Amino acid sequence: MKTFNTLQDERMSDWFKEDPKRFEKFSLTVGDILLDYSKNLITEESIEQLVDLANDSDLKNKMNALFSGEKINFTEERAALHTALRDDKNPDITATLQKMEKFVHKIREEKEITDIINIGIGGSHLGPEMVIQALRDPKSSLRCHFISNVDNTHIDEVLNQLNPDTSLFIISSKTLSTLETLSNIKKIRERFTQKLNFVAVTANPKKALEIGVSEDHIFPFWDFVGGRYSVWSAVGLPVALMIGMDKFLEFLKGANAMDQHFHTAPFKRNMPVILALLGIWYINRFDATTQAIIPYSDRLNLLPMYLQQADMESNGKTVDREGNTLQTATGPILWGAQGINGQHAFYQLLHQGSHLVPIDFILVAEGSNDILVGSALSQAQALMEGKSYDDVLAELMASGMPEEKAKQLAPHKVIPGNKPSNIIFLKALTPFNLGALIALYEHKIFVQGMIWNINPYDQWGVELGKQLLTPILKELTTTTSTTQYDSSTNGLINFYKKNT
Ligand code: F6P
Protein backbone atom coordinates (compact mmCIF):
# COMPACT_ATOMS: atom_id res chain seq x y z
CA MET A 1 0.00 0.00 0.00
CA LYS A 2 1.16 3.54 -0.66
CA THR A 3 1.49 4.77 2.91
CA PHE A 4 2.86 8.06 4.15
CA ASN A 5 6.40 6.69 3.75
CA THR A 6 6.00 6.22 0.04
CA LEU A 7 3.49 8.98 -0.63
CA GLN A 8 5.49 11.62 1.21
CA ASP A 9 8.16 11.41 -1.47
CA GLU A 10 5.55 12.33 -4.06
CA ARG A 11 3.99 15.73 -4.60
CA MET A 12 0.26 16.27 -4.96
CA SER A 13 1.02 19.15 -7.29
CA ASP A 14 2.87 16.72 -9.61
CA TRP A 15 -0.17 14.43 -9.65
CA PHE A 16 -2.25 17.36 -10.96
CA LYS A 17 0.30 18.01 -13.70
CA GLU A 18 0.39 14.35 -14.67
CA ASP A 19 -3.37 13.83 -14.63
CA PRO A 20 -5.61 16.62 -15.97
CA LYS A 21 -8.62 14.59 -14.84
CA ARG A 22 -7.62 14.50 -11.17
CA PHE A 23 -10.35 16.96 -10.13
CA GLU A 24 -12.96 14.95 -12.05
CA LYS A 25 -11.77 11.72 -10.52
CA PHE A 26 -11.63 12.97 -6.95
CA SER A 27 -14.74 15.12 -6.65
CA LEU A 28 -18.38 14.36 -6.03
CA THR A 29 -21.63 16.28 -6.19
CA VAL A 30 -24.71 15.53 -4.15
CA GLY A 31 -27.56 17.94 -4.83
CA ASP A 32 -26.13 21.42 -4.34
CA ILE A 33 -23.01 20.27 -2.53
CA LEU A 34 -19.69 19.73 -4.25
CA LEU A 35 -16.92 17.87 -2.46
CA ASP A 36 -13.51 18.35 -4.03
CA TYR A 37 -11.12 15.88 -2.38
CA SER A 38 -8.49 15.97 -5.09
CA LYS A 39 -6.00 17.88 -2.91
CA ASN A 40 -5.38 14.86 -0.71
CA LEU A 41 -2.42 12.53 -0.41
CA ILE A 42 -4.28 9.82 -2.21
CA THR A 43 -4.10 7.95 -5.47
CA GLU A 44 -6.80 5.83 -7.09
CA GLU A 45 -5.14 2.87 -5.43
CA SER A 46 -5.47 4.45 -1.99
CA ILE A 47 -9.20 4.97 -2.51
CA GLU A 48 -9.59 1.34 -3.62
CA GLN A 49 -7.82 0.19 -0.47
CA LEU A 50 -9.89 2.46 1.76
CA VAL A 51 -13.11 1.23 0.16
CA ASP A 52 -11.92 -2.33 0.83
CA LEU A 53 -11.47 -1.33 4.45
CA ALA A 54 -15.09 -0.14 4.56
CA ASN A 55 -16.26 -3.41 3.01
CA ASP A 56 -14.14 -5.47 5.38
CA SER A 57 -15.74 -3.57 8.27
CA ASP A 58 -19.18 -4.79 7.16
CA LEU A 59 -20.20 -1.17 6.69
CA LYS A 60 -23.22 -1.87 4.50
CA ASN A 61 -24.89 -4.06 7.15
CA LYS A 62 -24.04 -1.55 9.83
CA MET A 63 -25.68 1.21 7.76
CA ASN A 64 -28.78 -0.94 7.41
CA ALA A 65 -28.79 -1.44 11.19
CA LEU A 66 -28.59 2.34 11.71
CA PHE A 67 -31.49 3.10 9.36
CA SER A 68 -33.69 0.23 10.50
CA GLY A 69 -33.52 1.30 14.14
CA GLU A 70 -31.52 -1.58 15.57
CA LYS A 71 -30.18 -0.81 19.04
CA ILE A 72 -26.74 0.06 17.77
CA ASN A 73 -26.12 2.19 20.85
CA PHE A 74 -25.80 -1.08 22.73
CA THR A 75 -24.28 0.31 25.93
CA GLU A 76 -27.46 2.31 26.49
CA GLU A 77 -29.68 -0.26 24.75
CA ARG A 78 -31.00 2.34 22.32
CA ALA A 79 -31.34 2.88 18.61
CA ALA A 80 -29.75 5.95 17.03
CA LEU A 81 -32.65 7.01 14.88
CA HIS A 82 -31.98 10.67 14.15
CA THR A 83 -32.59 9.78 10.49
CA ALA A 84 -36.22 8.93 11.36
CA LEU A 85 -36.71 12.53 12.47
CA ARG A 86 -36.46 13.57 8.84
CA ASP A 87 -38.10 10.75 6.93
CA ASP A 88 -41.75 11.50 7.48
CA LYS A 89 -42.80 7.99 8.55
CA ASN A 90 -43.11 7.75 12.34
CA PRO A 91 -46.53 8.96 13.63
CA ASP A 92 -45.12 10.24 16.97
CA ILE A 93 -42.57 12.32 15.11
CA THR A 94 -45.19 13.65 12.70
CA ALA A 95 -47.50 14.53 15.60
CA THR A 96 -44.71 16.49 17.31
CA LEU A 97 -43.90 18.32 14.09
CA GLN A 98 -47.58 19.24 13.78
CA LYS A 99 -47.62 20.49 17.37
CA MET A 100 -44.52 22.55 16.63
CA GLU A 101 -46.09 23.91 13.46
CA LYS A 102 -49.19 25.13 15.30
CA PHE A 103 -47.12 26.72 18.03
CA VAL A 104 -44.67 28.36 15.64
CA HIS A 105 -47.50 29.71 13.54
CA LYS A 106 -49.23 31.21 16.59
CA ILE A 107 -46.08 32.89 17.96
CA ARG A 108 -45.05 34.28 14.58
CA GLU A 109 -48.58 35.46 13.69
CA GLU A 110 -49.51 37.05 17.03
CA LYS A 111 -46.18 38.90 17.26
CA GLU A 112 -46.54 39.26 21.04
CA ILE A 113 -43.29 37.49 21.74
CA THR A 114 -40.21 39.61 21.09
CA ASP A 115 -37.51 37.37 22.59
CA ILE A 116 -36.91 33.65 22.65
CA ILE A 117 -34.54 32.31 25.28
CA ASN A 118 -33.22 28.78 24.85
CA ILE A 119 -32.08 27.30 28.16
CA GLY A 120 -30.03 24.21 27.41
CA ILE A 121 -26.49 22.99 26.95
CA GLY A 122 -24.48 20.69 24.63
CA GLY A 123 -26.78 19.08 22.09
CA SER A 124 -29.66 21.11 23.49
CA HIS A 125 -27.89 24.33 22.57
CA LEU A 126 -25.18 24.06 19.92
CA GLY A 127 -27.37 22.85 17.03
CA PRO A 128 -30.14 25.44 17.34
CA GLU A 129 -27.69 28.31 17.82
CA MET A 130 -25.55 27.25 14.85
CA VAL A 131 -28.55 26.79 12.54
CA ILE A 132 -30.15 30.08 13.56
CA GLN A 133 -26.86 31.90 13.02
CA ALA A 134 -26.70 30.34 9.54
CA LEU A 135 -30.28 30.88 8.42
CA ARG A 136 -31.75 33.78 10.38
CA ASP A 137 -33.51 36.60 8.61
CA PRO A 138 -31.52 39.73 9.53
CA LYS A 139 -34.67 41.83 9.08
CA SER A 140 -36.71 39.84 11.62
CA SER A 141 -37.48 41.70 14.84
CA LEU A 142 -37.73 38.43 16.81
CA ARG A 143 -34.58 37.90 18.85
CA CYS A 144 -33.16 34.61 20.09
CA HIS A 145 -30.79 34.21 23.04
CA PHE A 146 -29.00 31.17 24.39
CA ILE A 147 -28.34 30.54 28.04
CA SER A 148 -26.15 27.47 28.41
CA ASN A 149 -23.29 28.27 30.73
CA VAL A 150 -23.93 29.05 34.39
CA ASP A 151 -21.77 32.15 34.29
CA ASN A 152 -23.69 34.99 35.92
CA THR A 153 -22.10 37.62 33.69
CA HIS A 154 -23.66 36.16 30.57
CA ILE A 155 -27.01 35.30 32.16
CA ASP A 156 -27.40 38.82 33.54
CA GLU A 157 -26.44 40.29 30.20
CA VAL A 158 -29.24 38.32 28.52
CA LEU A 159 -31.87 38.84 31.23
CA ASN A 160 -31.21 42.58 31.41
CA GLN A 161 -32.35 42.92 27.80
CA LEU A 162 -35.66 41.16 28.33
CA ASN A 163 -39.21 42.18 28.96
CA PRO A 164 -40.37 39.01 30.75
CA ASP A 165 -43.97 39.48 29.54
CA THR A 166 -42.94 39.28 25.90
CA SER A 167 -40.29 36.59 26.36
CA LEU A 168 -40.64 32.91 25.59
CA PHE A 169 -38.37 30.65 27.66
CA ILE A 170 -37.62 27.30 26.01
CA ILE A 171 -36.23 24.73 28.43
CA SER A 172 -34.36 22.31 26.21
CA SER A 173 -33.00 19.18 27.84
CA LYS A 174 -33.27 15.55 26.82
CA THR A 175 -32.94 14.31 30.40
CA LEU A 176 -34.05 17.36 32.36
CA SER A 177 -31.44 16.34 34.89
CA THR A 178 -28.60 18.50 33.62
CA LEU A 179 -27.30 20.60 36.50
CA GLU A 180 -26.47 23.67 34.43
CA THR A 181 -29.91 23.82 32.83
CA LEU A 182 -31.77 23.26 36.11
CA SER A 183 -29.64 25.89 37.81
CA ASN A 184 -30.35 28.39 35.02
CA ILE A 185 -34.12 27.80 35.20
CA LYS A 186 -33.95 28.49 38.94
CA LYS A 187 -31.96 31.67 38.38
CA ILE A 188 -34.46 32.96 35.82
CA ARG A 189 -37.37 32.23 38.13
CA GLU A 190 -35.64 34.05 40.97
CA ARG A 191 -34.96 37.05 38.78
CA PHE A 192 -38.49 37.43 37.39
CA THR A 193 -41.27 36.95 39.90
CA GLN A 194 -44.22 37.13 37.46
CA LYS A 195 -45.59 34.10 35.63
CA LEU A 196 -43.26 33.37 32.72
CA ASN A 197 -43.97 31.82 29.31
CA PHE A 198 -42.19 28.50 29.59
CA VAL A 199 -42.15 25.61 27.15
CA ALA A 200 -40.08 22.45 27.52
CA VAL A 201 -38.46 20.26 24.89
CA THR A 202 -37.53 16.96 26.49
CA ALA A 203 -37.54 13.18 26.46
CA ASN A 204 -38.58 13.36 30.12
CA PRO A 205 -42.07 14.95 30.02
CA LYS A 206 -42.84 13.78 33.57
CA LYS A 207 -40.04 15.97 34.93
CA ALA A 208 -41.23 18.89 32.78
CA LEU A 209 -44.66 18.66 34.44
CA GLU A 210 -42.98 18.51 37.85
CA ILE A 211 -41.09 21.72 37.21
CA GLY A 212 -44.32 23.45 36.30
CA VAL A 213 -44.56 23.37 32.50
CA SER A 214 -48.11 22.71 31.28
CA GLU A 215 -48.71 19.63 29.16
CA ASP A 216 -49.63 21.54 26.02
CA HIS A 217 -46.29 23.35 26.27
CA ILE A 218 -44.22 20.18 26.37
CA PHE A 219 -42.63 19.09 23.09
CA PRO A 220 -41.37 15.53 23.31
CA PHE A 221 -38.51 13.70 21.76
CA TRP A 222 -37.32 10.19 22.39
CA ASP A 223 -34.44 8.24 23.85
CA PHE A 224 -33.53 7.00 20.36
CA VAL A 225 -32.38 10.55 19.58
CA GLY A 226 -28.92 11.38 20.91
CA GLY A 227 -28.50 14.90 22.30
CA ARG A 228 -25.87 15.84 19.71
CA TYR A 229 -28.12 14.48 16.94
CA SER A 230 -31.26 16.24 18.16
CA VAL A 231 -31.46 19.50 16.22
CA TRP A 232 -33.91 17.74 13.86
CA SER A 233 -36.31 17.06 16.73
CA ALA A 234 -38.30 19.55 18.80
CA VAL A 235 -34.88 20.72 20.04
CA GLY A 236 -35.06 22.66 16.78
CA LEU A 237 -38.07 24.61 18.06
CA PRO A 238 -36.12 27.88 18.39
CA VAL A 239 -34.92 27.36 14.83
CA ALA A 240 -38.49 26.88 13.57
CA LEU A 241 -39.61 29.96 15.53
CA MET A 242 -36.83 32.07 14.07
CA ILE A 243 -36.92 30.94 10.43
CA GLY A 244 -40.49 29.66 10.14
CA MET A 245 -41.80 26.11 10.05
CA ASP A 246 -41.65 25.82 6.25
CA LYS A 247 -37.93 26.49 6.27
CA PHE A 248 -37.41 24.14 9.21
CA LEU A 249 -39.12 21.38 7.21
CA GLU A 250 -36.85 22.21 4.24
CA PHE A 251 -33.90 21.79 6.62
CA LEU A 252 -35.18 18.29 7.50
CA LYS A 253 -35.69 17.49 3.81
CA GLY A 254 -32.10 18.40 3.02
CA ALA A 255 -30.87 16.03 5.72
CA ASN A 256 -33.18 13.34 4.38
CA ALA A 257 -31.76 13.78 0.88
CA MET A 258 -28.26 13.20 2.28
CA ASP A 259 -29.57 10.15 4.19
CA GLN A 260 -30.88 8.68 0.94
CA HIS A 261 -27.61 9.32 -0.82
CA PHE A 262 -25.63 7.81 2.05
CA HIS A 263 -27.86 4.73 2.23
CA THR A 264 -27.83 3.97 -1.49
CA ALA A 265 -24.71 5.33 -3.21
CA PRO A 266 -21.80 2.95 -3.83
CA PHE A 267 -19.00 3.61 -1.35
CA LYS A 268 -16.70 5.03 -4.03
CA ARG A 269 -19.27 7.71 -4.92
CA ASN A 270 -20.66 8.13 -1.41
CA MET A 271 -19.85 11.55 0.05
CA PRO A 272 -20.02 10.71 3.78
CA VAL A 273 -18.10 7.46 3.21
CA ILE A 274 -15.35 9.22 1.24
CA LEU A 275 -15.03 11.96 3.86
CA ALA A 276 -14.85 9.34 6.61
CA LEU A 277 -12.25 7.24 4.79
CA LEU A 278 -10.04 10.27 4.18
CA GLY A 279 -10.21 11.06 7.89
CA ILE A 280 -9.20 7.51 8.75
CA TRP A 281 -6.39 7.68 6.20
CA TYR A 282 -4.79 10.63 7.97
CA ILE A 283 -5.53 9.55 11.54
CA ASN A 284 -4.42 5.94 11.22
CA ARG A 285 -1.79 6.09 8.48
CA PHE A 286 -0.30 9.56 8.91
CA ASP A 287 -0.79 9.90 12.68
CA ALA A 288 -2.73 13.14 12.26
CA THR A 289 -4.33 13.94 15.59
CA THR A 290 -6.48 16.89 14.63
CA GLN A 291 -8.98 17.85 11.94
CA ALA A 292 -9.79 21.47 11.14
CA ILE A 293 -13.16 22.70 9.89
CA ILE A 294 -12.78 26.14 8.37
CA PRO A 295 -15.88 27.85 7.02
CA TYR A 296 -15.42 30.86 4.77
CA SER A 297 -18.81 32.20 5.69
CA ASP A 298 -19.74 34.37 8.64
CA ARG A 299 -23.07 32.62 8.90
CA LEU A 300 -21.32 29.30 9.44
CA ASN A 301 -18.98 30.52 12.14
CA LEU A 302 -20.54 28.27 14.79
CA LEU A 303 -20.25 25.15 12.65
CA PRO A 304 -16.81 24.11 13.99
CA MET A 305 -18.09 24.26 17.57
CA TYR A 306 -21.19 22.29 16.65
CA LEU A 307 -19.17 19.62 14.86
CA GLN A 308 -16.75 19.52 17.75
CA GLN A 309 -19.47 18.04 19.96
CA ALA A 310 -20.87 15.86 17.18
CA ASP A 311 -17.49 14.30 16.43
CA MET A 312 -15.57 14.36 19.70
CA GLU A 313 -18.44 13.24 21.94
CA SER A 314 -19.16 10.44 19.45
CA ASN A 315 -15.79 9.04 18.49
CA GLY A 316 -13.62 10.04 21.45
CA LYS A 317 -13.38 6.39 22.51
CA THR A 318 -10.58 3.86 23.05
CA VAL A 319 -12.56 0.69 23.71
CA ASP A 320 -14.06 -1.40 20.93
CA ARG A 321 -17.53 -2.93 20.89
CA GLU A 322 -16.23 -6.08 22.55
CA GLY A 323 -14.68 -4.08 25.39
CA ASN A 324 -11.07 -4.41 24.24
CA THR A 325 -8.64 -1.51 24.28
CA LEU A 326 -8.09 -0.38 20.71
CA GLN A 327 -4.62 -0.46 19.22
CA THR A 328 -5.39 2.35 16.76
CA ALA A 329 -6.16 6.03 17.20
CA THR A 330 -9.81 7.08 16.82
CA GLY A 331 -11.70 10.38 16.58
CA PRO A 332 -9.71 13.52 15.82
CA ILE A 333 -9.38 16.62 17.95
CA LEU A 334 -11.77 18.67 15.88
CA TRP A 335 -11.35 22.40 15.88
CA GLY A 336 -11.72 25.37 13.62
CA ALA A 337 -12.86 28.93 13.12
CA GLN A 338 -13.78 31.27 10.32
CA GLY A 339 -11.33 31.18 7.48
CA ILE A 340 -10.37 34.71 6.67
CA ASN A 341 -9.92 35.55 10.34
CA GLY A 342 -7.98 32.33 10.85
CA GLN A 343 -5.57 33.32 8.09
CA HIS A 344 -4.42 36.13 10.35
CA ALA A 345 -4.23 33.93 13.42
CA PHE A 346 -3.49 30.20 13.20
CA TYR A 347 -2.66 29.54 9.53
CA GLN A 348 1.05 30.05 10.13
CA LEU A 349 1.11 26.71 11.94
CA LEU A 350 -0.89 25.06 9.16
CA HIS A 351 1.68 26.15 6.58
CA GLN A 352 4.98 25.81 8.44
CA GLY A 353 4.24 24.06 11.74
CA SER A 354 5.19 20.50 12.61
CA HIS A 355 1.66 19.04 12.75
CA LEU A 356 -0.20 17.55 9.83
CA VAL A 357 -3.67 19.10 9.99
CA PRO A 358 -6.16 17.88 7.38
CA ILE A 359 -8.63 20.66 6.66
CA ASP A 360 -12.20 20.85 5.44
CA PHE A 361 -12.78 24.27 3.90
CA ILE A 362 -16.51 25.05 3.71
CA LEU A 363 -17.51 27.57 1.05
CA VAL A 364 -20.78 29.04 -0.14
CA ALA A 365 -21.14 30.37 -3.69
CA GLU A 366 -24.33 32.43 -3.72
CA GLY A 367 -24.11 35.73 -1.85
CA SER A 368 -20.41 35.26 -1.08
CA ASN A 369 -17.72 37.54 -2.42
CA ASP A 370 -14.61 37.04 -4.50
CA ILE A 371 -12.17 37.85 -1.71
CA LEU A 372 -13.74 35.27 0.57
CA VAL A 373 -13.85 32.48 -2.00
CA GLY A 374 -10.53 33.44 -3.59
CA SER A 375 -8.84 33.40 -0.17
CA ALA A 376 -10.01 29.86 0.58
CA LEU A 377 -8.90 28.63 -2.83
CA SER A 378 -5.51 30.31 -2.58
CA GLN A 379 -4.93 28.89 0.89
CA ALA A 380 -5.77 25.37 -0.27
CA GLN A 381 -3.40 25.87 -3.18
CA ALA A 382 -0.63 27.25 -0.96
CA LEU A 383 -1.04 24.32 1.43
CA MET A 384 -0.66 21.93 -1.46
CA GLU A 385 2.09 23.60 -3.46
CA GLY A 386 4.22 25.22 -0.78
CA LYS A 387 7.43 26.95 -1.83
CA SER A 388 10.76 25.18 -2.27
CA TYR A 389 14.15 26.36 -1.05
CA ASP A 390 15.33 26.89 -4.62
CA ASP A 391 12.31 29.03 -5.50
CA VAL A 392 12.68 31.10 -2.33
CA LEU A 393 16.39 31.64 -2.99
CA ALA A 394 15.82 32.60 -6.62
CA GLU A 395 13.08 35.04 -5.58
CA LEU A 396 15.26 36.69 -2.94
CA MET A 397 18.21 37.05 -5.27
CA ALA A 398 16.00 38.39 -8.04
CA SER A 399 14.91 41.10 -5.60
CA GLY A 400 18.56 42.16 -5.34
CA MET A 401 19.49 40.52 -2.03
CA PRO A 402 23.13 39.45 -1.78
CA GLU A 403 23.55 35.67 -2.10
CA GLU A 404 24.92 35.14 1.42
CA LYS A 405 22.04 37.00 3.05
CA ALA A 406 19.51 35.23 0.79
CA LYS A 407 20.89 31.85 1.87
CA GLN A 408 20.48 32.77 5.52
CA LEU A 409 16.90 33.89 5.05
CA ALA A 410 15.72 31.24 2.59
CA PRO A 411 15.15 28.30 5.02
CA HIS A 412 12.77 30.47 7.07
CA LYS A 413 10.67 31.20 4.01
CA VAL A 414 10.35 27.62 2.76
CA ILE A 415 6.77 26.31 2.85
CA PRO A 416 6.81 22.50 2.75
CA GLY A 417 3.39 22.17 1.07
CA ASN A 418 1.84 18.79 0.23
CA LYS A 419 -0.73 19.48 2.97
CA PRO A 420 -4.18 17.95 2.40
CA SER A 421 -7.50 19.71 2.29
CA ASN A 422 -11.06 19.12 1.13
CA ILE A 423 -13.27 21.83 -0.28
CA ILE A 424 -16.96 21.49 0.45
CA PHE A 425 -18.71 24.01 -1.76
CA LEU A 426 -22.40 24.80 -1.27
CA LYS A 427 -24.27 26.43 -4.14
CA ALA A 428 -26.20 28.47 -1.57
CA LEU A 429 -26.70 28.46 2.17
CA THR A 430 -30.35 27.37 2.11
CA PRO A 431 -32.14 25.42 4.87
CA PHE A 432 -32.11 22.37 2.57
CA ASN A 433 -28.38 22.56 1.90
CA LEU A 434 -27.48 23.18 5.54
CA GLY A 435 -29.55 20.13 6.52
CA ALA A 436 -27.66 18.07 3.96
CA LEU A 437 -24.30 19.42 5.14
CA ILE A 438 -24.94 18.51 8.78
CA ALA A 439 -26.22 15.05 7.82
CA LEU A 440 -23.06 14.60 5.74
CA TYR A 441 -20.94 15.06 8.85
CA GLU A 442 -23.25 12.92 11.02
CA HIS A 443 -22.79 10.03 8.62
CA LYS A 444 -19.06 10.64 8.31
CA ILE A 445 -18.83 10.26 12.09
CA PHE A 446 -20.95 7.08 11.94
CA VAL A 447 -18.77 5.49 9.25
CA GLN A 448 -15.59 6.22 11.17
CA GLY A 449 -17.14 4.81 14.35
CA MET A 450 -18.11 1.63 12.52
CA ILE A 451 -14.69 1.16 10.97
CA TRP A 452 -13.00 1.68 14.34
CA ASN A 453 -15.58 -0.73 15.79
CA ILE A 454 -16.62 1.67 18.56
CA ASN A 455 -20.01 2.91 19.76
CA PRO A 456 -20.37 6.52 18.57
CA TYR A 457 -23.66 7.01 20.39
CA ASP A 458 -22.79 6.87 24.08
CA GLN A 459 -20.73 9.38 26.10
CA TRP A 460 -19.79 7.75 29.39
CA GLY A 461 -16.63 9.82 29.56
CA VAL A 462 -18.52 12.93 30.60
CA GLU A 463 -20.22 11.19 33.53
CA LEU A 464 -17.34 10.94 36.00
CA GLY A 465 -16.83 14.71 36.15
CA LYS A 466 -20.55 15.12 36.82
CA GLN A 467 -20.39 12.56 39.67
CA LEU A 468 -17.40 14.23 41.29
CA LEU A 469 -19.01 17.65 41.09
CA THR A 470 -21.66 17.00 43.79
CA PRO A 471 -19.25 16.48 46.73
CA ILE A 472 -17.01 19.30 45.50
CA LEU A 473 -19.99 21.68 45.34
CA LYS A 474 -20.83 20.76 48.92
CA GLU A 475 -17.25 21.36 49.98
CA LEU A 476 -17.19 24.81 48.34
CA THR A 477 -19.93 25.98 50.71
CA THR A 478 -18.07 25.03 53.93
CA THR A 479 -15.92 27.51 55.79
CA THR A 480 -13.33 25.14 57.22
CA SER A 481 -10.18 24.25 55.34
CA THR A 482 -10.61 21.34 52.90
CA THR A 483 -8.18 18.46 53.43
CA GLN A 484 -9.78 15.25 52.10
CA TYR A 485 -8.70 15.46 48.43
CA ASP A 486 -5.33 15.41 46.72
CA SER A 487 -3.22 18.43 47.60
CA SER A 488 -3.93 20.13 44.28
CA THR A 489 -7.73 19.92 44.62
CA ASN A 490 -7.53 20.90 48.31
CA GLY A 491 -5.31 23.89 47.50
CA LEU A 492 -7.62 25.11 44.74
CA ILE A 493 -10.81 24.69 46.81
CA ASN A 494 -9.22 26.59 49.67
CA PHE A 495 -8.01 29.35 47.34
CA TYR A 496 -11.56 29.77 46.04
CA LYS A 497 -13.10 29.79 49.54
CA LYS A 498 -10.62 32.42 50.69
CA ASN A 499 -11.25 34.69 47.73
CA THR A 500 -14.93 34.33 46.95
O1 F6P B 1 -22.72 16.19 29.21
C1 F6P B 1 -22.94 15.80 27.91
C2 F6P B 1 -24.40 15.75 27.57
O2 F6P B 1 -24.96 14.61 28.10
C3 F6P B 1 -24.59 15.82 26.06
O3 F6P B 1 -24.48 14.61 25.44
C4 F6P B 1 -25.92 16.46 25.95
O4 F6P B 1 -26.13 17.00 24.67
C5 F6P B 1 -25.83 17.51 27.04
O5 F6P B 1 -25.12 16.87 28.07
C6 F6P B 1 -27.13 18.05 27.56
O6 F6P B 1 -27.98 17.05 28.04
P1 F6P B 1 -29.52 17.30 28.22
O7 F6P B 1 -30.11 17.61 26.90
O8 F6P B 1 -30.06 16.03 28.79
O9 F6P B 1 -29.69 18.46 29.18
Short mmCIF file of C-alpha atoms and ligand atoms in Angstrom, two decimals, residues 121-124 172-178 181 221 227-228 309 313 459 462-463 466, ligand 1:
data_model
loop_
_atom_site.label_atom_id
_atom_site.label_comp_id
_atom_site.label_asym_id
_atom_site.label_seq_id
_atom_site.Cartn_x
_atom_site.Cartn_y
_atom_site.Cartn_z
CA ILE A 121 -26.49 22.99 26.95
CA GLY A 122 -24.48 20.69 24.63
CA GLY A 123 -26.78 19.08 22.09
CA SER A 124 -29.66 21.11 23.49
CA SER A 172 -34.36 22.31 26.21
CA SER A 173 -33.00 19.18 27.84
CA LYS A 174 -33.27 15.55 26.82
CA THR A 175 -32.94 14.31 30.40
CA LEU A 176 -34.05 17.36 32.36
CA SER A 177 -31.44 16.34 34.89
CA THR A 178 -28.60 18.50 33.62
CA THR A 181 -29.91 23.82 32.83
CA PHE A 221 -38.51 13.70 21.76
CA GLY A 227 -28.50 14.90 22.30
CA ARG A 228 -25.87 15.84 19.71
CA GLN A 309 -19.47 18.04 19.96
CA GLU A 313 -18.44 13.24 21.94
CA GLN A 459 -20.73 9.38 26.10
CA VAL A 462 -18.52 12.93 30.60
CA GLU A 463 -20.22 11.19 33.53
CA LYS A 466 -20.55 15.12 36.82
O1 F6P B 1 -22.72 16.19 29.21
C1 F6P B 1 -22.94 15.80 27.91
C2 F6P B 1 -24.40 15.75 27.57
O2 F6P B 1 -24.96 14.61 28.10
C3 F6P B 1 -24.59 15.82 26.06
O3 F6P B 1 -24.48 14.61 25.44
C4 F6P B 1 -25.92 16.46 25.95
O4 F6P B 1 -26.13 17.00 24.67
C5 F6P B 1 -25.83 17.51 27.04
O5 F6P B 1 -25.12 16.87 28.07
C6 F6P B 1 -27.13 18.05 27.56
O6 F6P B 1 -27.98 17.05 28.04
P1 F6P B 1 -29.52 17.30 28.22
O7 F6P B 1 -30.11 17.61 26.90
O8 F6P B 1 -30.06 16.03 28.79
O9 F6P B 1 -29.69 18.46 29.18
#
